[in-house]
mmCIF file of N, CA and C in Angstrom:
data_model
loop_
_atom_site.group_PDB
_atom_site.id
_atom_site.type_symbol
_atom_site.label_atom_id
_atom_site.label_comp_id
_atom_site.label_asym_id
_atom_site.label_seq_id
_atom_site.Cartn_x
_atom_site.Cartn_y
_atom_site.Cartn_z
ATOM 1 N N GLN A 1 169.521 226.345 286.533
ATOM 2 C CA GLN A 1 169.048 226.982 285.380
ATOM 3 C C GLN A 1 169.194 226.044 284.207
ATOM 4 N N VAL A 2 168.311 226.239 283.187
ATOM 5 C CA VAL A 2 168.286 225.410 282.102
ATOM 6 C C VAL A 2 168.593 226.333 280.831
ATOM 7 N N GLN A 3 169.487 225.782 279.932
ATOM 8 C CA GLN A 3 169.723 226.393 278.629
ATOM 9 C C GLN A 3 169.068 225.574 277.526
ATOM 10 N N LEU A 4 168.429 226.240 276.539
ATOM 11 C CA LEU A 4 167.731 225.628 275.483
ATOM 12 C C LEU A 4 168.331 226.083 274.224
ATOM 13 N N VAL A 5 168.627 225.073 273.269
ATOM 14 C CA VAL A 5 169.130 225.376 271.982
ATOM 15 C C VAL A 5 168.253 224.713 270.924
ATOM 16 N N GLU A 6 167.596 225.480 270.033
ATOM 17 C CA GLU A 6 166.762 224.883 268.950
ATOM 18 C C GLU A 6 167.735 224.593 267.672
ATOM 19 N N SER A 7 167.327 223.597 267.015
ATOM 20 C CA SER A 7 168.009 223.276 265.724
ATOM 21 C C SER A 7 167.002 222.584 264.808
ATOM 22 N N GLY A 8 167.480 222.439 263.522
ATOM 23 C CA GLY A 8 166.639 221.722 262.616
ATOM 24 C C GLY A 8 165.767 222.458 261.609
ATOM 25 N N GLY A 9 165.786 223.843 261.778
ATOM 26 C CA GLY A 9 165.078 224.628 260.830
ATOM 27 C C GLY A 9 165.726 224.647 259.454
ATOM 28 N N GLY A 10 165.023 225.241 258.482
ATOM 29 C CA GLY A 10 165.536 225.471 257.163
ATOM 30 C C GLY A 10 164.431 225.762 256.147
ATOM 31 N N LEU A 11 164.821 225.607 254.957
ATOM 32 C CA LEU A 11 163.890 225.852 253.815
ATOM 33 C C LEU A 11 163.260 224.473 253.305
ATOM 34 N N VAL A 12 162.007 224.501 253.264
ATOM 35 C CA VAL A 12 161.303 223.271 252.889
ATOM 36 C C VAL A 12 160.143 223.694 251.856
ATOM 37 N N GLN A 13 159.839 222.762 250.955
ATOM 38 C CA GLN A 13 158.791 222.947 250.085
ATOM 39 C C GLN A 13 157.324 222.767 250.713
ATOM 40 N N PRO A 14 156.282 223.431 250.222
ATOM 41 C CA PRO A 14 155.002 223.092 250.781
ATOM 42 C C PRO A 14 154.607 221.609 250.782
ATOM 43 N N GLY A 15 154.022 221.062 251.831
ATOM 44 C CA GLY A 15 153.791 219.719 251.814
ATOM 45 C C GLY A 15 154.980 218.813 252.509
ATOM 46 N N GLY A 16 156.125 219.496 252.694
ATOM 47 C CA GLY A 16 157.278 218.807 253.221
ATOM 48 C C GLY A 16 157.183 218.727 254.708
ATOM 49 N N SER A 17 158.329 218.100 255.309
ATOM 50 C CA SER A 17 158.398 217.874 256.735
ATOM 51 C C SER A 17 159.712 218.434 257.258
ATOM 52 N N LEU A 18 159.713 218.782 258.525
ATOM 53 C CA LEU A 18 160.953 218.994 259.354
ATOM 54 C C LEU A 18 160.761 218.615 260.733
ATOM 55 N N ARG A 19 161.793 218.297 261.356
ATOM 56 C CA ARG A 19 161.799 217.965 262.783
ATOM 57 C C ARG A 19 162.739 218.951 263.462
ATOM 58 N N LEU A 20 162.180 219.773 264.366
ATOM 59 C CA LEU A 20 162.952 220.714 265.221
ATOM 60 C C LEU A 20 163.296 219.962 266.459
ATOM 61 N N SER A 21 164.532 220.261 266.906
ATOM 62 C CA SER A 21 165.070 219.744 268.165
ATOM 63 C C SER A 21 165.354 220.948 269.199
ATOM 64 N N CYS A 22 165.066 220.617 270.348
ATOM 65 C CA CYS A 22 165.238 221.608 271.461
ATOM 66 C C CYS A 22 166.187 220.889 272.553
ATOM 67 N N ALA A 23 167.478 221.133 272.568
ATOM 68 C CA ALA A 23 168.366 220.470 273.426
ATOM 69 C C ALA A 23 168.509 221.253 274.686
ATOM 70 N N ALA A 24 168.327 220.602 275.841
ATOM 71 C CA ALA A 24 168.420 221.237 277.092
ATOM 72 C C ALA A 24 169.642 220.889 277.859
ATOM 73 N N SER A 25 170.229 221.759 278.550
ATOM 74 C CA SER A 25 171.409 221.613 279.443
ATOM 75 C C SER A 25 171.219 222.317 280.717
ATOM 76 N N GLY A 26 172.041 221.960 281.690
ATOM 77 C CA GLY A 26 172.010 222.682 282.949
ATOM 78 C C GLY A 26 171.148 222.014 284.043
ATOM 79 N N ARG A 27 170.090 221.379 283.624
ATOM 80 C CA ARG A 27 169.250 220.649 284.397
ATOM 81 C C ARG A 27 168.330 219.699 283.527
ATOM 82 N N THR A 28 167.711 218.705 284.140
ATOM 83 C CA THR A 28 166.753 217.910 283.284
ATOM 84 C C THR A 28 165.459 218.628 283.114
ATOM 85 N N ILE A 29 164.907 218.396 282.092
ATOM 86 C CA ILE A 29 163.584 219.062 281.702
ATOM 87 C C ILE A 29 162.336 218.173 282.219
ATOM 88 N N SER A 30 162.733 216.874 282.729
ATOM 89 C CA SER A 30 161.665 216.007 283.279
ATOM 90 C C SER A 30 160.976 216.750 284.400
ATOM 91 N N GLY A 31 159.676 216.705 284.380
ATOM 92 C CA GLY A 31 158.870 217.492 285.340
ATOM 93 C C GLY A 31 158.493 218.786 285.041
ATOM 94 N N TYR A 32 158.965 219.364 283.928
ATOM 95 C CA TYR A 32 158.664 220.721 283.512
ATOM 96 C C TYR A 32 157.780 220.639 282.326
ATOM 97 N N ALA A 33 156.874 221.685 282.116
ATOM 98 C CA ALA A 33 156.140 221.842 280.875
ATOM 99 C C ALA A 33 156.884 222.396 279.813
ATOM 100 N N ILE A 34 156.640 221.933 278.559
ATOM 101 C CA ILE A 34 157.212 222.421 277.286
ATOM 102 C C ILE A 34 156.277 223.228 276.479
ATOM 103 N N GLY A 35 156.707 224.387 275.909
ATOM 104 C CA GLY A 35 155.849 225.021 274.924
ATOM 105 C C GLY A 35 156.736 225.278 273.745
ATOM 106 N N TRP A 36 156.057 225.137 272.550
ATOM 107 C CA TRP A 36 156.560 225.609 271.294
ATOM 108 C C TRP A 36 155.730 226.879 270.842
ATOM 109 N N PHE A 37 156.460 227.927 270.461
ATOM 110 C CA PHE A 37 155.912 229.029 269.978
ATOM 111 C C PHE A 37 156.607 229.489 268.605
ATOM 112 N N ARG A 38 155.892 230.291 267.842
ATOM 113 C CA ARG A 38 156.554 230.789 266.599
ATOM 114 C C ARG A 38 156.196 232.288 266.396
ATOM 115 N N GLN A 39 156.997 232.992 265.635
ATOM 116 C CA GLN A 39 156.835 234.335 265.429
ATOM 117 C C GLN A 39 157.191 234.662 264.059
ATOM 118 N N ALA A 40 156.254 235.177 263.213
ATOM 119 C CA ALA A 40 156.532 235.596 261.861
ATOM 120 C C ALA A 40 156.747 237.101 261.907
ATOM 121 N N PRO A 41 157.473 237.677 260.805
ATOM 122 C CA PRO A 41 157.719 239.123 260.800
ATOM 123 C C PRO A 41 156.360 239.916 260.849
ATOM 124 N N GLY A 42 156.367 240.952 261.717
ATOM 125 C CA GLY A 42 155.178 241.819 261.887
ATOM 126 C C GLY A 42 154.126 241.197 262.719
ATOM 127 N N LYS A 43 154.254 240.025 263.311
ATOM 128 C CA LYS A 43 153.161 239.312 264.052
ATOM 129 C C LYS A 43 153.691 239.118 265.444
ATOM 130 N N GLU A 44 152.761 238.894 266.312
ATOM 131 C CA GLU A 44 153.107 238.570 267.733
ATOM 132 C C GLU A 44 153.475 237.108 267.851
ATOM 133 N N ARG A 45 154.236 236.823 268.901
ATOM 134 C CA ARG A 45 154.610 235.377 269.024
ATOM 135 C C ARG A 45 153.313 234.619 269.391
ATOM 136 N N GLU A 46 153.253 233.378 268.732
ATOM 137 C CA GLU A 46 152.036 232.629 268.684
ATOM 138 C C GLU A 46 152.316 231.163 269.222
ATOM 139 N N PHE A 47 151.323 230.739 270.062
ATOM 140 C CA PHE A 47 151.441 229.490 270.614
ATOM 141 C C PHE A 47 151.251 228.445 269.566
ATOM 142 N N VAL A 48 152.091 227.354 269.505
ATOM 143 C CA VAL A 48 152.070 226.154 268.613
ATOM 144 C C VAL A 48 151.553 224.992 269.228
ATOM 145 N N GLY A 49 152.243 224.636 270.392
ATOM 146 C CA GLY A 49 151.782 223.383 271.140
ATOM 147 C C GLY A 49 152.564 223.366 272.496
ATOM 148 N N GLY A 50 151.927 222.480 273.359
ATOM 149 C CA GLY A 50 152.601 222.422 274.723
ATOM 150 C C GLY A 50 152.371 220.982 275.240
ATOM 151 N N ASN A 51 153.214 220.629 276.228
ATOM 152 C CA ASN A 51 153.169 219.318 276.856
ATOM 153 C C ASN A 51 153.436 219.417 278.326
ATOM 154 N N ASN A 52 152.723 218.790 279.114
ATOM 155 C CA ASN A 52 152.937 218.637 280.658
ATOM 156 C C ASN A 52 153.545 217.365 280.913
ATOM 157 N N TRP A 53 154.632 217.379 281.673
ATOM 158 C CA TRP A 53 155.195 216.134 282.250
ATOM 159 C C TRP A 53 154.351 215.529 283.274
ATOM 160 N N VAL A 54 153.856 216.384 284.143
ATOM 161 C CA VAL A 54 153.061 215.887 285.291
ATOM 162 C C VAL A 54 151.800 215.167 285.040
ATOM 163 N N ASP A 55 151.101 215.458 284.000
ATOM 164 C CA ASP A 55 149.874 214.694 283.630
ATOM 165 C C ASP A 55 149.841 214.171 282.271
ATOM 166 N N GLY A 56 150.785 214.418 281.420
ATOM 167 C CA GLY A 56 150.893 213.916 280.077
ATOM 168 C C GLY A 56 150.103 214.561 279.067
ATOM 169 N N ARG A 57 149.391 215.727 279.512
ATOM 170 C CA ARG A 57 148.604 216.438 278.583
ATOM 171 C C ARG A 57 149.389 217.145 277.466
ATOM 172 N N THR A 58 149.001 216.978 276.219
ATOM 173 C CA THR A 58 149.501 217.701 275.106
ATOM 174 C C THR A 58 148.459 218.375 274.407
ATOM 175 N N GLY A 59 148.675 219.622 273.934
ATOM 176 C CA GLY A 59 147.720 220.380 273.237
ATOM 177 C C GLY A 59 148.355 221.194 272.158
ATOM 178 N N TYR A 60 147.610 221.543 271.055
ATOM 179 C CA TYR A 60 148.164 222.177 269.904
ATOM 180 C C TYR A 60 147.161 223.369 269.433
ATOM 181 N N ALA A 61 147.730 224.337 268.849
ATOM 182 C CA ALA A 61 146.935 225.348 268.206
ATOM 183 C C ALA A 61 146.088 224.711 267.094
ATOM 184 N N ASP A 62 144.947 225.215 266.823
ATOM 185 C CA ASP A 62 144.032 224.743 265.793
ATOM 186 C C ASP A 62 144.680 224.724 264.421
ATOM 187 N N SER A 63 145.549 225.701 264.202
ATOM 188 C CA SER A 63 146.255 225.847 262.922
ATOM 189 C C SER A 63 147.221 224.707 262.573
ATOM 190 N N VAL A 64 147.654 223.946 263.705
ATOM 191 C CA VAL A 64 148.666 222.875 263.386
ATOM 192 C C VAL A 64 148.153 221.516 263.783
ATOM 193 N N LYS A 65 147.000 221.480 264.384
ATOM 194 C CA LYS A 65 146.405 220.129 264.867
ATOM 195 C C LYS A 65 146.364 219.090 263.714
ATOM 196 N N GLY A 66 146.908 217.946 263.967
ATOM 197 C CA GLY A 66 146.954 216.837 262.919
ATOM 198 C C GLY A 66 148.134 216.908 262.141
ATOM 199 N N ARG A 67 148.928 217.966 262.216
ATOM 200 C CA ARG A 67 150.125 218.038 261.378
ATOM 201 C C ARG A 67 151.403 218.056 262.238
ATOM 202 N N PHE A 68 151.378 218.749 263.428
ATOM 203 C CA PHE A 68 152.584 218.853 264.252
ATOM 204 C C PHE A 68 152.441 217.910 265.516
ATOM 205 N N THR A 69 153.590 217.404 265.998
ATOM 206 C CA THR A 69 153.637 216.504 267.118
ATOM 207 C C THR A 69 154.837 216.841 267.980
ATOM 208 N N ILE A 70 154.571 216.955 269.211
ATOM 209 C CA ILE A 70 155.567 217.231 270.300
ATOM 210 C C ILE A 70 155.975 215.910 270.933
ATOM 211 N N SER A 71 157.207 215.642 271.139
ATOM 212 C CA SER A 71 157.678 214.445 271.837
ATOM 213 C C SER A 71 158.986 214.887 272.644
ATOM 214 N N ARG A 72 159.347 213.896 273.533
ATOM 215 C CA ARG A 72 160.437 214.082 274.431
ATOM 216 C C ARG A 72 161.395 212.809 274.399
ATOM 217 N N ASP A 73 162.745 213.053 274.429
ATOM 218 C CA ASP A 73 163.703 212.052 274.709
ATOM 219 C C ASP A 73 164.348 212.333 276.025
ATOM 220 N N ASN A 74 163.911 211.618 277.064
ATOM 221 C CA ASN A 74 164.400 211.975 278.441
ATOM 222 C C ASN A 74 165.893 211.628 278.626
ATOM 223 N N VAL A 75 166.328 210.578 277.898
ATOM 224 C CA VAL A 75 167.813 210.237 277.986
ATOM 225 C C VAL A 75 168.650 211.305 277.397
ATOM 226 N N MET A 76 168.279 211.949 276.301
ATOM 227 C CA MET A 76 169.020 213.008 275.637
ATOM 228 C C MET A 76 168.590 214.379 276.163
ATOM 229 N N ASN A 77 167.671 214.466 277.033
ATOM 230 C CA ASN A 77 167.170 215.693 277.585
ATOM 231 C C ASN A 77 166.871 216.678 276.452
ATOM 232 N N THR A 78 166.071 216.098 275.466
ATOM 233 C CA THR A 78 165.745 216.916 274.272
ATOM 234 C C THR A 78 164.217 216.837 273.938
ATOM 235 N N VAL A 79 163.741 217.902 273.523
ATOM 236 C CA VAL A 79 162.310 217.941 273.067
ATOM 237 C C VAL A 79 162.221 218.178 271.509
ATOM 238 N N TYR A 80 161.269 217.526 270.884
ATOM 239 C CA TYR A 80 161.146 217.593 269.467
ATOM 240 C C TYR A 80 159.818 218.166 268.969
ATOM 241 N N LEU A 81 159.801 218.804 267.850
ATOM 242 C CA LEU A 81 158.613 219.271 267.265
ATOM 243 C C LEU A 81 158.599 218.747 265.773
ATOM 244 N N GLN A 82 157.816 217.653 265.488
ATOM 245 C CA GLN A 82 157.746 217.134 264.259
ATOM 246 C C GLN A 82 156.678 217.790 263.419
ATOM 247 N N MET A 83 157.048 218.342 262.330
ATOM 248 C CA MET A 83 156.158 219.161 261.476
ATOM 249 C C MET A 83 155.970 218.566 260.176
ATOM 250 N N ASN A 84 154.720 218.210 259.844
ATOM 251 C CA ASN A 84 154.390 217.464 258.578
ATOM 252 C C ASN A 84 153.431 218.432 257.806
ATOM 253 N N SER A 85 153.319 218.117 256.474
ATOM 254 C CA SER A 85 152.335 218.824 255.638
ATOM 255 C C SER A 85 152.506 220.335 255.844
ATOM 256 N N LEU A 86 153.701 220.824 255.719
ATOM 257 C CA LEU A 86 153.924 222.189 256.008
ATOM 258 C C LEU A 86 153.396 223.111 254.917
ATOM 259 N N LYS A 87 153.013 224.273 255.370
ATOM 260 C CA LYS A 87 152.297 225.314 254.536
ATOM 261 C C LYS A 87 153.062 226.521 254.570
ATOM 262 N N PRO A 88 152.978 227.462 253.554
ATOM 263 C CA PRO A 88 153.682 228.758 253.659
ATOM 264 C C PRO A 88 153.363 229.559 254.851
ATOM 265 N N GLU A 89 152.156 229.387 255.314
ATOM 266 C CA GLU A 89 151.824 230.238 256.546
ATOM 267 C C GLU A 89 152.509 229.699 257.807
ATOM 268 N N ASP A 90 153.169 228.553 257.791
ATOM 269 C CA ASP A 90 153.944 228.014 258.849
ATOM 270 C C ASP A 90 155.348 228.744 258.966
ATOM 271 N N THR A 91 155.666 229.566 257.980
ATOM 272 C CA THR A 91 156.926 230.278 257.943
ATOM 273 C C THR A 91 157.082 231.246 259.226
ATOM 274 N N ALA A 92 158.126 230.952 259.974
ATOM 275 C CA ALA A 92 158.271 231.821 261.197
ATOM 276 C C ALA A 92 159.589 231.327 261.766
ATOM 277 N N VAL A 93 160.008 232.085 262.858
ATOM 278 C CA VAL A 93 161.071 231.572 263.801
ATOM 279 C C VAL A 93 160.380 230.827 264.812
ATOM 280 N N TYR A 94 160.863 229.629 265.120
ATOM 281 C CA TYR A 94 160.246 228.732 266.057
ATOM 282 C C TYR A 94 161.124 228.660 267.332
ATOM 283 N N TYR A 95 160.422 228.791 268.487
ATOM 284 C CA TYR A 95 161.085 228.783 269.820
ATOM 285 C C TYR A 95 160.547 227.750 270.675
ATOM 286 N N CYS A 96 161.490 227.096 271.531
ATOM 287 C CA CYS A 96 161.039 226.178 272.597
ATOM 288 C C CYS A 96 161.193 226.901 273.899
ATOM 289 N N ALA A 97 160.351 226.543 274.840
ATOM 290 C CA ALA A 97 160.389 227.142 276.194
ATOM 291 C C ALA A 97 159.958 226.179 277.215
ATOM 292 N N THR A 98 160.342 226.410 278.494
ATOM 293 C CA THR A 98 159.847 225.597 279.595
ATOM 294 C C THR A 98 159.401 226.482 280.797
ATOM 295 N N ARG A 99 158.561 225.886 281.543
ATOM 296 C CA ARG A 99 158.109 226.473 282.814
ATOM 297 C C ARG A 99 157.755 225.310 283.727
ATOM 298 N N PRO A 100 157.821 225.516 285.072
ATOM 299 C CA PRO A 100 157.232 224.533 286.019
ATOM 300 C C PRO A 100 155.847 224.250 285.869
ATOM 301 N N GLY A 101 155.488 222.956 286.043
ATOM 302 C CA GLY A 101 154.066 222.582 286.156
ATOM 303 C C GLY A 101 153.418 222.366 284.780
ATOM 304 N N TYR A 102 152.379 223.237 284.519
ATOM 305 C CA TYR A 102 151.522 223.062 283.427
ATOM 306 C C TYR A 102 151.751 224.184 282.328
ATOM 307 N N TYR A 103 151.677 223.760 281.030
ATOM 308 C CA TYR A 103 151.835 224.644 279.981
ATOM 309 C C TYR A 103 150.670 225.616 279.890
ATOM 310 N N THR A 104 150.845 226.828 279.255
ATOM 311 C CA THR A 104 149.819 227.739 278.967
ATOM 312 C C THR A 104 150.014 228.043 277.457
ATOM 313 N N ILE A 105 149.064 228.895 276.938
ATOM 314 C CA ILE A 105 149.164 229.340 275.618
ATOM 315 C C ILE A 105 149.832 230.783 275.471
ATOM 316 N N TYR A 106 150.342 231.261 276.675
ATOM 317 C CA TYR A 106 150.887 232.614 276.671
ATOM 318 C C TYR A 106 152.419 232.526 276.900
ATOM 319 N N SER A 107 153.117 233.224 276.056
ATOM 320 C CA SER A 107 154.519 233.155 276.051
ATOM 321 C C SER A 107 155.109 233.823 277.321
ATOM 322 N N ALA A 108 154.401 234.840 277.909
ATOM 323 C CA ALA A 108 154.887 235.460 279.073
ATOM 324 C C ALA A 108 154.946 234.497 280.326
ATOM 325 N N ASP A 109 154.167 233.414 280.289
ATOM 326 C CA ASP A 109 154.252 232.524 281.372
ATOM 327 C C ASP A 109 155.415 231.535 281.379
ATOM 328 N N PHE A 110 156.234 231.607 280.332
ATOM 329 C CA PHE A 110 157.400 230.689 280.247
ATOM 330 C C PHE A 110 158.663 231.431 280.648
ATOM 331 N N ASP A 111 159.578 230.746 281.440
ATOM 332 C CA ASP A 111 160.714 231.498 281.981
ATOM 333 C C ASP A 111 162.078 231.071 281.373
ATOM 334 N N SER A 112 162.118 230.044 280.604
ATOM 335 C CA SER A 112 163.344 229.649 279.944
ATOM 336 C C SER A 112 163.119 229.562 278.416
ATOM 337 N N TRP A 113 163.929 230.205 277.578
ATOM 338 C CA TRP A 113 163.729 230.130 276.139
ATOM 339 C C TRP A 113 164.950 229.842 275.353
ATOM 340 N N GLY A 114 164.720 229.214 274.173
ATOM 341 C CA GLY A 114 165.966 229.030 273.279
ATOM 342 C C GLY A 114 166.019 230.262 272.361
ATOM 343 N N GLN A 115 167.122 230.233 271.426
ATOM 344 C CA GLN A 115 167.306 231.384 270.660
ATOM 345 C C GLN A 115 166.447 231.439 269.413
ATOM 346 N N GLY A 116 165.815 230.307 269.070
ATOM 347 C CA GLY A 116 164.906 230.180 267.928
ATOM 348 C C GLY A 116 165.642 229.672 266.693
ATOM 349 N N THR A 117 164.898 229.032 265.822
ATOM 350 C CA THR A 117 165.332 228.511 264.555
ATOM 351 C C THR A 117 164.369 228.867 263.469
ATOM 352 N N GLN A 118 164.859 229.321 262.284
ATOM 353 C CA GLN A 118 164.064 229.758 261.202
ATOM 354 C C GLN A 118 163.516 228.594 260.401
ATOM 355 N N VAL A 119 162.170 228.599 260.137
ATOM 356 C CA VAL A 119 161.568 227.672 259.372
ATOM 357 C C VAL A 119 160.922 228.420 258.108
ATOM 358 N N THR A 120 161.328 228.165 256.918
ATOM 359 C CA THR A 120 160.688 228.870 255.778
ATOM 360 C C THR A 120 160.072 227.862 254.809
ATOM 361 N N VAL A 121 158.885 228.020 254.461
ATOM 362 C CA VAL A 121 158.051 227.080 253.681
ATOM 363 C C VAL A 121 157.851 227.788 252.336
ATOM 364 N N SER A 122 158.421 227.405 251.224
ATOM 365 C CA SER A 122 158.212 228.098 250.034
ATOM 366 C C SER A 122 158.543 227.203 248.808
ATOM 367 N N SER A 123 157.853 227.372 247.742
ATOM 368 C CA SER A 123 158.123 226.638 246.489
ATOM 369 C C SER A 123 159.093 227.415 245.638
#
């Protein structure tokens, strides 16, 4: 089993940057797909980006393309979401998740989740 813990969220001004961390324990996440999702109050959980270990494919939602980047540190067994040029509409609780094989854009397809970390973008 894998346990995931997100960190790095907080309050940031529009145009600022944050790097979220997703620390995994219990097993290595090498070989597994990574998904980042977010959920704002009153809205459904939304796909942000995903990465496949098996083929190296990375994809992002149109709303964050060019601003957000997913990366992995295999030694630390940690996944990162670098967020630049943040906008107020990026305000949400951000979650990392894993599943075997290939990522999808659907949260129901992922079987391991972190507790989430709050990101608030406001002036």
